[in-house]
Amino acid sequence: MNADPVVSVADTAVSVRDLSVVLPGPHGAVHAVRDLSFDVRRGEALAIVGESGAGKSMTARAVLGTVPYGARVTGSVRVCGQEVVGAGSARMRLLRGRRVALIPQDALTVLSPVHTVGFQVAAALRANRGLGRAAATRAAVDALGEVGLPDPARTARRHPHELSGGQRQRAVIAMATASEPDVVLADEPTTALDPVTREHVLDLLEGLRARTGAALVLITHDLANAGARADRLLVMYAGRHVESGPAADVLEHPQAPYTAGLLASLPERAASGGARRPLPVISGAPPAPWDDPAGCAFAPRCPLVSAACRAAPPPALDGGADRLVSCHHWRDVADGPAERLFADPAAAP
Ligand SMILES: Nc1ncnc2c1ncn2[C@@H]1O[C@H](COP(=O)(O)OP(=O)(O)OP(=O)(O)O)[C@@H](O)[C@H]1O
């Protein structure tokens, strides 16, 4: 990307520049993340949005320094000023947990079935904050109470299988946030939860951010909900930056055709016009993971495609008002009601 957002280093919790992650795959190299740049300021919530395979989780793993074995990572990822790309395991042990923590999609991937949740939260506190056994045990109970678990002292003595899915997710949030990291990465933290519990967990994350001043990176498929919960949005497609900026602005006035298509296909938006009409769709499918298109990866599905789009991936252009957009034709999107681009499913290429 060629445009650098103006954020002072001291205000920046995460700074990603020209990040690429390439993985070996059975059909050839998989370009999971390509030339991605973005910043997350301290205390800010950034939602990374995109459909399955867009590279959201791999971006989070690169920030956490936990890409799969065999992955080739280039570019730079700085967490609180410290470089993660190429960092040795000793430096990453210091960063992980203390500076940056992950809340995964499924709590059971991080909770051990053989230990009580209190023991596991206390273990994280001992590792990250250097607390002794008794102090860590007390702090773990406090942390379980902070995330709204009932009777935290009793919950601390329970094993993960004795808790509901929502309670387990709260326990994982307690484990990730008890040490008050500067950056919390939440990878689809509510996917496995019912709608009411989902809202509670998102409220909880918002409350923790307000209390500790941590930066929150929320990874999600859900563009509308992300907009309501985040300060800023980063839309990804096929491993690349599509557009980014203040969440409300991106949702109100998308600048990239892909974002406009995603928004047009939201049932609540399509219904807002009053008349019943077919839900607009973005026809076609994203490129296969091992495809390495010469131009814009969205070009085969884009109603505004031109020769320039097929020749080279568009750079991130300054869309004004703290926005970046990776599209040659962004002015044509920004100038009119975005929905019109995908209004007629039969008209899309
Ligand atoms: N261990 C791996 N080895 C090879 N390719 C992988 C591996 N993990 C992920 N990928 C590929 O990397 C690309 C990006 O995956 P990633 O999990 O980051 O997408 P995502 O946007 O998080 O999707 P989802 O929303 O489904 O989790 C995909 O094409 C995926 O198939």
mmCIF file of N, CA, C and O in Angstrom, residues 51-93:
data_model
loop_
_atom_site.group_PDB
_atom_site.id
_atom_site.type_symbol
_atom_site.label_atom_id
_atom_site.label_comp_id
_atom_site.label_asym_id
_atom_site.label_seq_id
_atom_site.Cartn_x
_atom_site.Cartn_y
_atom_site.Cartn_z
ATOM 1 N N GLU A 51 -15.268 -12.354 3.671
ATOM 2 C CA GLU A 51 -15.878 -13.681 3.676
ATOM 3 C C GLU A 51 -14.818 -14.741 3.977
ATOM 4 O O GLU A 51 -13.641 -14.439 4.134
ATOM 5 N N SER A 52 -15.283 -15.975 4.077
ATOM 6 C CA SER A 52 -14.404 -17.077 4.437
ATOM 7 C C SER A 52 -13.209 -17.152 3.483
ATOM 8 O O SER A 52 -13.388 -17.038 2.270
ATOM 9 N N GLY A 53 -12.019 -17.302 4.022
ATOM 10 C CA GLY A 53 -10.823 -17.419 3.198
ATOM 11 C C GLY A 53 -10.192 -16.093 2.824
ATOM 12 O O GLY A 53 -9.192 -16.047 2.110
ATOM 13 N N ALA A 54 -10.746 -14.971 3.323
ATOM 14 C CA ALA A 54 -10.220 -13.647 2.957
ATOM 15 C C ALA A 54 -8.850 -13.370 3.581
ATOM 16 O O ALA A 54 -8.160 -12.434 3.163
ATOM 17 N N GLY A 55 -8.473 -14.153 4.589
ATOM 18 C CA GLY A 55 -7.166 -13.948 5.214
ATOM 19 C C GLY A 55 -7.233 -13.273 6.572
ATOM 20 O O GLY A 55 -6.202 -12.871 7.129
ATOM 21 N N LYS A 56 -8.421 -13.190 7.137
ATOM 22 C CA LYS A 56 -8.595 -12.487 8.419
ATOM 23 C C LYS A 56 -7.839 -13.194 9.546
ATOM 24 O O LYS A 56 -7.072 -12.570 10.279
ATOM 25 N N SER A 57 -8.082 -14.507 9.654
ATOM 26 C CA SER A 57 -7.448 -15.241 10.764
ATOM 27 C C SER A 57 -5.935 -15.276 10.595
ATOM 28 O O SER A 57 -5.190 -15.176 11.581
ATOM 29 N N MET A 58 -5.485 -15.407 9.344
ATOM 30 C CA MET A 58 -4.036 -15.479 9.135
ATOM 31 C C MET A 58 -3.385 -14.142 9.499
ATOM 32 O O MET A 58 -2.257 -14.105 9.991
ATOM 33 N N THR A 59 -4.108 -13.059 9.267
ATOM 34 C CA THR A 59 -3.595 -11.745 9.678
ATOM 35 C C THR A 59 -3.449 -11.713 11.205
ATOM 36 O O THR A 59 -2.422 -11.275 11.735
ATOM 37 N N ALA A 60 -4.483 -12.219 11.908
ATOM 38 C CA ALA A 60 -4.416 -12.232 13.372
ATOM 39 C C ALA A 60 -3.251 -13.111 13.839
ATOM 40 O O ALA A 60 -2.517 -12.753 14.768
ATOM 41 N N ARG A 61 -3.076 -14.244 13.171
ATOM 42 C CA ARG A 61 -1.989 -15.148 13.577
ATOM 43 C C ARG A 61 -0.628 -14.510 13.331
ATOM 44 O O ARG A 61 0.319 -14.736 14.083
ATOM 45 N N ALA A 62 -0.534 -13.705 12.273
ATOM 46 C CA ALA A 62 0.740 -13.013 12.015
ATOM 47 C C ALA A 62 1.008 -11.979 13.109
ATOM 48 O O ALA A 62 2.149 -11.782 13.534
ATOM 49 N N VAL A 63 -0.055 -11.321 13.583
ATOM 50 C CA VAL A 63 0.127 -10.323 14.652
ATOM 51 C C VAL A 63 0.551 -11.025 15.947
ATOM 52 O O VAL A 63 1.372 -10.528 16.717
ATOM 53 N N LEU A 64 0.007 -12.217 16.130
ATOM 54 C CA LEU A 64 0.298 -12.978 17.347
ATOM 55 C C LEU A 64 1.596 -13.780 17.226
ATOM 56 O O LEU A 64 2.093 -14.327 18.199
ATOM 57 N N GLY A 65 2.126 -13.839 15.996
ATOM 58 C CA GLY A 65 3.359 -14.608 15.762
ATOM 59 C C GLY A 65 3.118 -16.100 15.830
ATOM 60 O O GLY A 65 3.991 -16.858 16.255
ATOM 61 N N THR A 66 1.927 -16.553 15.405
ATOM 62 C CA THR A 66 1.624 -17.989 15.465
ATOM 63 C C THR A 66 1.153 -18.512 14.103
ATOM 64 O O THR A 66 0.167 -19.236 14.030
ATOM 65 N N VAL A 67 1.836 -18.112 13.022
ATOM 66 C CA VAL A 67 1.455 -18.636 11.699
ATOM 67 C C VAL A 67 1.813 -20.128 11.647
ATOM 68 O O VAL A 67 2.702 -20.584 12.376
ATOM 69 N N PRO A 68 1.118 -20.898 10.787
ATOM 70 C CA PRO A 68 1.402 -22.338 10.725
ATOM 71 C C PRO A 68 2.842 -22.615 10.289
ATOM 72 O O PRO A 68 3.467 -21.798 9.602
ATOM 73 N N TYR A 69 3.314 -23.796 10.669
ATOM 74 C CA TYR A 69 4.661 -24.219 10.291
ATOM 75 C C TYR A 69 4.788 -24.215 8.768
ATOM 76 O O TYR A 69 3.892 -24.677 8.074
ATOM 77 N N GLY A 70 5.859 -23.685 8.248
ATOM 78 C CA GLY A 70 6.075 -23.666 6.796
ATOM 79 C C GLY A 70 5.619 -22.376 6.148
ATOM 80 O O GLY A 70 5.868 -22.147 4.967
ATOM 81 N N ALA A 71 4.916 -21.503 6.900
ATOM 82 C CA ALA A 71 4.441 -20.234 6.329
ATOM 83 C C ALA A 71 5.619 -19.284 6.124
ATOM 84 O O ALA A 71 6.547 -19.248 6.934
ATOM 85 N N ARG A 72 5.591 -18.549 5.011
ATOM 86 C CA ARG A 72 6.608 -17.517 4.769
ATOM 87 C C ARG A 72 5.960 -16.159 5.012
ATOM 88 O O ARG A 72 4.969 -15.809 4.374
ATOM 89 N N VAL A 73 6.488 -15.439 5.997
ATOM 90 C CA VAL A 73 5.906 -14.139 6.368
ATOM 91 C C VAL A 73 6.898 -13.047 5.985
ATOM 92 O O VAL A 73 8.074 -13.115 6.350
ATOM 93 N N THR A 74 6.422 -12.050 5.232
ATOM 94 C CA THR A 74 7.271 -10.902 4.907
ATOM 95 C C THR A 74 6.540 -9.615 5.275
ATOM 96 O O THR A 74 5.330 -9.624 5.475
ATOM 97 N N GLY A 75 7.289 -8.536 5.333
ATOM 98 C CA GLY A 75 6.717 -7.262 5.752
ATOM 99 C C GLY A 75 7.004 -7.049 7.231
ATOM 100 O O GLY A 75 7.924 -7.657 7.796
ATOM 101 N N SER A 76 6.212 -6.197 7.830
ATOM 102 C CA SER A 76 6.473 -5.848 9.225
ATOM 103 C C SER A 76 5.171 -5.850 10.031
ATOM 104 O O SER A 76 4.135 -5.395 9.548
ATOM 105 N N VAL A 77 5.247 -6.397 11.244
ATOM 106 C CA VAL A 77 4.125 -6.320 12.185
ATOM 107 C C VAL A 77 4.710 -5.833 13.501
ATOM 108 O O VAL A 77 5.574 -6.505 14.085
ATOM 109 N N ARG A 78 4.311 -4.670 13.934
ATOM 110 C CA ARG A 78 4.813 -4.161 15.215
ATOM 111 C C ARG A 78 3.676 -4.118 16.219
ATOM 112 O O ARG A 78 2.600 -3.590 15.930
ATOM 113 N N VAL A 79 3.917 -4.694 17.389
ATOM 114 C CA VAL A 79 2.955 -4.639 18.482
ATOM 115 C C VAL A 79 3.589 -3.787 19.574
ATOM 116 O O VAL A 79 4.664 -4.121 20.080
ATOM 117 N N CYS A 80 2.951 -2.665 19.876
ATOM 118 C CA CYS A 80 3.511 -1.705 20.846
ATOM 119 C C CYS A 80 4.968 -1.400 20.503
ATOM 120 O O CYS A 80 5.841 -1.378 21.389
ATOM 121 N N GLY A 81 5.232 -1.226 19.224
ATOM 122 C CA GLY A 81 6.570 -0.838 18.775
ATOM 123 C C GLY A 81 7.533 -2.000 18.578
ATOM 124 O O GLY A 81 8.621 -1.821 18.043
ATOM 125 N N GLN A 82 7.163 -3.205 18.985
ATOM 126 C CA GLN A 82 8.097 -4.331 18.889
ATOM 127 C C GLN A 82 7.800 -5.191 17.662
ATOM 128 O O GLN A 82 6.650 -5.602 17.457
ATOM 129 N N GLU A 83 8.857 -5.486 16.921
ATOM 130 C CA GLU A 83 8.677 -6.243 15.669
ATOM 131 C C GLU A 83 8.379 -7.714 15.974
ATOM 132 O O GLU A 83 9.071 -8.350 16.778
ATOM 133 N N VAL A 84 7.356 -8.230 15.315
ATOM 134 C CA VAL A 84 6.959 -9.627 15.504
ATOM 135 C C VAL A 84 7.547 -10.509 14.400
ATOM 136 O O VAL A 84 7.970 -11.637 14.658
ATOM 137 N N VAL A 85 7.588 -9.979 13.158
ATOM 138 C CA VAL A 85 8.078 -10.803 12.040
ATOM 139 C C VAL A 85 9.561 -11.112 12.276
ATOM 140 O O VAL A 85 10.373 -10.208 12.427
ATOM 141 N N GLY A 86 9.862 -12.381 12.332
ATOM 142 C CA GLY A 86 11.248 -12.809 12.544
ATOM 143 C C GLY A 86 11.663 -12.819 14.003
ATOM 144 O O GLY A 86 12.815 -13.144 14.318
ATOM 145 N N ALA A 87 10.760 -12.470 14.919
ATOM 146 C CA ALA A 87 11.132 -12.457 16.343
ATOM 147 C C ALA A 87 11.334 -13.889 16.848
ATOM 148 O O ALA A 87 10.625 -14.806 16.442
ATOM 149 N N GLY A 88 12.288 -14.062 17.722
ATOM 150 C CA GLY A 88 12.563 -15.383 18.293
ATOM 151 C C GLY A 88 11.505 -15.751 19.323
ATOM 152 O O GLY A 88 10.692 -14.914 19.738
ATOM 153 N N SER A 89 11.523 -17.014 19.743
ATOM 154 C CA SER A 89 10.478 -17.485 20.656
ATOM 155 C C SER A 89 10.560 -16.793 22.015
ATOM 156 O O SER A 89 9.537 -16.570 22.664
ATOM 157 N N ALA A 90 11.756 -16.386 22.452
ATOM 158 C CA ALA A 90 11.874 -15.727 23.767
ATOM 159 C C ALA A 90 11.144 -14.383 23.735
ATOM 160 O O ALA A 90 10.364 -14.063 24.638
ATOM 161 N N ARG A 91 11.353 -13.600 22.650
ATOM 162 C CA ARG A 91 10.686 -12.295 22.585
ATOM 163 C C ARG A 91 9.168 -12.476 22.445
ATOM 164 O O ARG A 91 8.381 -11.752 23.035
ATOM 165 N N MET A 92 8.773 -13.491 21.667
ATOM 166 C CA MET A 92 7.327 -13.697 21.479
ATOM 167 C C MET A 92 6.656 -14.146 22.777
ATOM 168 O O MET A 92 5.524 -13.787 23.039
ATOM 169 N N ARG A 93 7.386 -14.909 23.594
ATOM 170 C CA ARG A 93 6.800 -15.319 24.887
ATOM 171 C C ARG A 93 6.519 -14.089 25.745
ATOM 172 O O ARG A 93 5.544 -14.035 26.479
#
